[in-house]
Amino acid sequence: MTKRIGVLLSGRGSNFEALADSISAGRIPNAEIAVVVSNREGAPGIDRAHARGLATRVIPSKGLEREPYDRQVVAALHEASVDLVCLAGYMRLLSPHFVAAFPQRILNIHPSLLPSFPGLESQKQALDYGVKFAGCTVHFVDENLDAGPIVLQAVVPVEDDDTEDTLSTRILKEEHRIYSEAVKIVLAGKFKLEGRRVIQLR
Ligand code: GRF
């Protein structure tokens, strides 16, 4: 049966597009994007979703408390019969209500090797700290910031002449690759959780 993905974003939407491209190309089999939701009006990712003929919802979060807002989003995802929620540049923490509505069925992509550099401007944090290797992480989402069990990571070397821009671009390329790979693994159920460890079943 075709699995239905709900994508949540707040901005540009390049990770969303990478997922959409992977589905079209068959790299993520038996899946479709059921709805793309933005908490921000005017998010470019929503225009991109629209241009692809996908269902979109803008549910503005401004001025709302976390849980009442999340109840609206969860309702929209249920309406679209979503099996898996993919956060793709979604700039909000999820409430316990949201997390409980989709147990082990919410993924996020983060542009650092977690648990290093959670939060905002991770690439700048990595450069400022002086690490020699940066990267990205796909993880299950809980109610804490960038904190759930890790599905996949990719390592990206930091070059001496890197700027935030050049490093971010190199990391983004890997984000697009591992997010699709992780979605494929999770949708196929080819993993088990042992404590915090996500063990891939082959
Ligand atoms: C990505 O770097 C992602 O890892 C982070 O926010 C950025 C979103 O970019 N969570 P995009 O909107 O997917 O292009």
Coordinates of C-alpha atoms and ligand atoms in Angstrom, one line a residue:
M1 CA 0.0 0.0 0.0
T2 CA 1.2 3.5 -0.8
K3 CA 2.4 5.3 2.4
R4 CA 1.3 8.8 2.8
I5 CA 3.8 11.5 3.9
G6 CA 3.0 14.8 5.5
V7 CA 5.8 17.4 5.1
L8 CA 6.0 20.3 7.6
L9 CA 8.1 23.3 6.6
S10 CA 8.7 27.0 7.4
G11 CA 10.9 28.2 4.6
R12 CA 12.8 27.4 1.4
G13 CA 11.8 23.7 1.1
S14 CA 14.8 22.2 -0.6
N15 CA 14.6 19.1 1.6
F16 CA 10.9 18.8 0.8
E17 CA 11.8 19.0 -2.9
A18 CA 14.5 16.3 -2.5
L19 CA 11.9 14.0 -0.9
A20 CA 9.4 14.7 -3.7
D21 CA 12.1 14.1 -6.4
S22 CA 13.1 10.8 -4.7
I23 CA 9.5 9.6 -4.6
S24 CA 9.1 10.5 -8.3
A25 CA 12.3 8.7 -9.2
G26 CA 11.4 5.6 -7.3
R27 CA 14.2 6.0 -4.7
I28 CA 11.5 6.0 -2.0
P29 CA 9.1 3.3 -3.2
N30 CA 5.4 3.0 -2.4
A31 CA 5.1 6.5 -1.1
E32 CA 3.4 9.8 -1.9
I33 CA 3.3 13.3 -0.4
A34 CA -0.2 13.7 0.9
V35 CA 0.1 17.2 2.2
V36 CA 2.7 20.0 2.7
V37 CA 2.0 22.2 5.7
S38 CA 3.6 25.5 6.5
N39 CA 3.3 27.5 9.7
R40 CA 4.4 30.6 7.9
E41 CA 2.6 32.5 5.2
G42 CA 4.7 33.1 2.1
A43 CA 7.1 30.2 2.8
P44 CA 8.8 29.5 -0.6
G45 CA 8.4 25.8 0.0
I46 CA 4.6 26.1 -0.2
D47 CA 4.9 27.7 -3.6
R48 CA 7.2 24.9 -4.7
A49 CA 4.7 22.3 -3.5
H50 CA 1.9 24.1 -5.2
A51 CA 3.8 24.1 -8.5
R52 CA 4.2 20.3 -8.2
G53 CA 0.4 20.0 -7.8
L54 CA 0.6 18.8 -4.2
A55 CA -2.0 19.6 -1.5
T56 CA -0.8 22.4 0.7
R57 CA -2.0 24.0 3.9
V58 CA -0.8 27.2 5.5
I59 CA -1.7 27.2 9.2
P60 CA -0.2 30.3 10.7
S61 CA 1.4 29.8 14.1
K62 CA 1.9 33.4 15.0
G63 CA 0.5 34.3 18.4
L64 CA -0.7 30.8 19.2
E65 CA 0.5 28.7 22.1
R66 CA 2.2 25.4 21.3
E67 CA -0.5 22.9 22.0
P68 CA -3.5 24.6 20.5
Y69 CA -1.5 25.2 17.4
D70 CA -0.3 21.7 17.2
R71 CA -3.8 20.4 17.6
Q72 CA -4.7 22.2 14.3
V73 CA -1.7 20.7 12.5
V74 CA -2.3 17.2 13.8
A75 CA -5.9 17.5 12.7
A76 CA -4.8 18.5 9.2
L77 CA -2.3 15.6 9.1
H78 CA -5.1 13.1 10.2
E79 CA -7.4 14.6 7.6
A80 CA -4.8 13.8 5.0
S81 CA -4.4 10.2 6.4
V82 CA -0.7 10.7 6.9
D83 CA 1.4 7.7 7.9
L84 CA 4.8 9.5 8.3
V85 CA 5.5 13.2 9.2
C86 CA 8.7 14.7 7.8
L87 CA 9.9 18.0 9.3
A88 CA 11.9 19.8 6.6
G89 CA 13.1 23.2 7.9
Y90 CA 10.1 23.4 10.3
M91 CA 11.1 26.0 12.8
R92 CA 9.0 24.8 15.8
L93 CA 9.3 22.4 18.7
L94 CA 6.5 19.9 18.8
S95 CA 4.2 19.5 21.8
P96 CA 3.8 16.2 23.6
H97 CA 0.3 16.0 22.1
F98 CA 1.8 16.1 18.6
V99 CA 4.6 13.6 19.3
A100 CA 2.0 11.2 20.9
A101 CA -0.2 11.4 17.8
F102 CA 2.5 10.0 15.6
P103 CA 4.7 7.6 17.7
Q104 CA 8.0 6.8 16.0
R105 CA 6.5 8.3 12.9
I106 CA 8.0 11.8 12.9
L107 CA 11.4 12.5 11.3
N108 CA 13.6 15.6 11.2
I109 CA 16.7 16.6 9.3
H110 CA 19.3 18.7 11.1
P111 CA 22.4 20.2 9.6
S112 CA 25.0 19.0 12.2
L113 CA 26.3 15.7 13.6
L114 CA 24.0 15.6 16.7
P115 CA 24.3 15.8 19.6
S116 CA 26.8 18.6 18.6
F117 CA 25.3 21.9 17.6
P118 CA 21.6 21.6 18.0
G119 CA 19.3 24.6 17.5
L120 CA 19.8 27.4 15.1
E121 CA 22.8 28.2 12.8
S122 CA 24.4 24.8 13.3
Q123 CA 26.8 25.3 10.4
K124 CA 28.1 28.6 11.9
Q125 CA 28.3 26.9 15.3
A126 CA 30.5 24.2 13.8
L127 CA 32.8 26.7 12.0
D128 CA 33.1 28.9 15.1
Y129 CA 33.9 25.8 17.3
G130 CA 36.6 24.8 14.8
V131 CA 35.5 21.2 14.2
K132 CA 37.2 19.4 11.2
F133 CA 34.2 17.4 10.4
A134 CA 30.6 18.6 10.2
G135 CA 27.6 16.8 8.8
C136 CA 23.9 16.2 9.1
T137 CA 21.5 13.9 11.0
V138 CA 18.1 12.4 10.4
H139 CA 16.4 11.6 13.7
F140 CA 13.1 10.6 15.2
V141 CA 11.4 13.6 16.8
D142 CA 10.4 13.9 20.4
E143 CA 9.4 17.0 22.3
N144 CA 13.0 18.1 22.9
L145 CA 15.1 20.1 20.5
D146 CA 16.9 18.0 17.9
A147 CA 17.0 15.1 20.4
G148 CA 15.3 11.9 19.3
P149 CA 17.0 8.6 18.2
I150 CA 19.3 8.9 15.2
V151 CA 18.4 7.1 12.0
L152 CA 21.2 8.2 9.7
Q153 CA 24.1 10.6 9.7
A154 CA 26.5 11.8 7.0
V155 CA 30.0 13.3 7.7
V156 CA 31.2 16.4 5.7
P157 CA 34.8 17.6 6.0
V158 CA 35.3 21.3 7.0
E159 CA 37.8 23.0 4.7
D160 CA 40.2 25.7 5.9
D161 CA 38.6 28.3 3.6
D162 CA 35.0 27.3 4.3
T163 CA 32.5 30.1 5.0
E164 CA 29.1 29.4 6.5
D165 CA 27.8 29.5 3.0
T166 CA 30.1 27.0 1.4
L167 CA 29.9 24.6 4.3
S168 CA 26.1 24.8 4.4
T169 CA 25.9 24.1 0.7
R170 CA 28.1 21.0 1.1
I171 CA 26.1 19.8 4.0
L172 CA 22.8 20.4 2.3
K173 CA 23.7 18.1 -0.6
E174 CA 24.2 15.3 2.0
E175 CA 20.9 16.3 3.8
H176 CA 19.0 15.7 0.6
R177 CA 20.6 12.3 0.1
I178 CA 20.3 10.9 3.7
Y179 CA 16.7 12.2 4.2
S180 CA 15.4 10.2 1.3
E181 CA 17.4 7.2 2.5
A182 CA 16.0 7.5 6.0
V183 CA 12.4 7.9 4.9
K184 CA 12.8 4.8 2.8
I185 CA 14.1 2.7 5.7
V186 CA 11.4 4.0 8.1
L187 CA 8.5 3.5 5.7
A188 CA 9.7 0.0 4.9
G189 CA 9.8 -0.7 8.7
K190 CA 13.4 -1.9 8.2
F191 CA 14.6 -0.9 11.7
K192 CA 14.3 -1.7 15.3
L193 CA 14.8 0.6 18.3
E194 CA 17.1 -0.6 21.1
G195 CA 17.1 2.2 23.7
R196 CA 18.3 5.2 21.7
R197 CA 19.9 3.1 19.0
V198 CA 18.1 2.7 15.6
I199 CA 19.3 -0.7 14.3
Q200 CA 18.8 -1.2 10.6
L201 CA 17.3 -4.5 9.5
R202 CA 18.5 -5.7 6.1
Ligands
GRF1 C1 18.1 22.6 6.5 O1 19.4 22.9 6.6 C2 17.6 21.6 7.5 O2 18.6 20.7 7.9 C3 17.3 22.5 8.7 O3 16.7 23.7 8.1 C4 17.2 23.8 6.7 C5 16.0 23.8 5.8 O4 16.3 24.0 4.5 N1 16.4 21.9 9.6 P1 15.2 23.7 3.4 O5 14.0 24.5 3.7 O6 14.9 22.2 3.4 O7 15.8 24.1 2.1

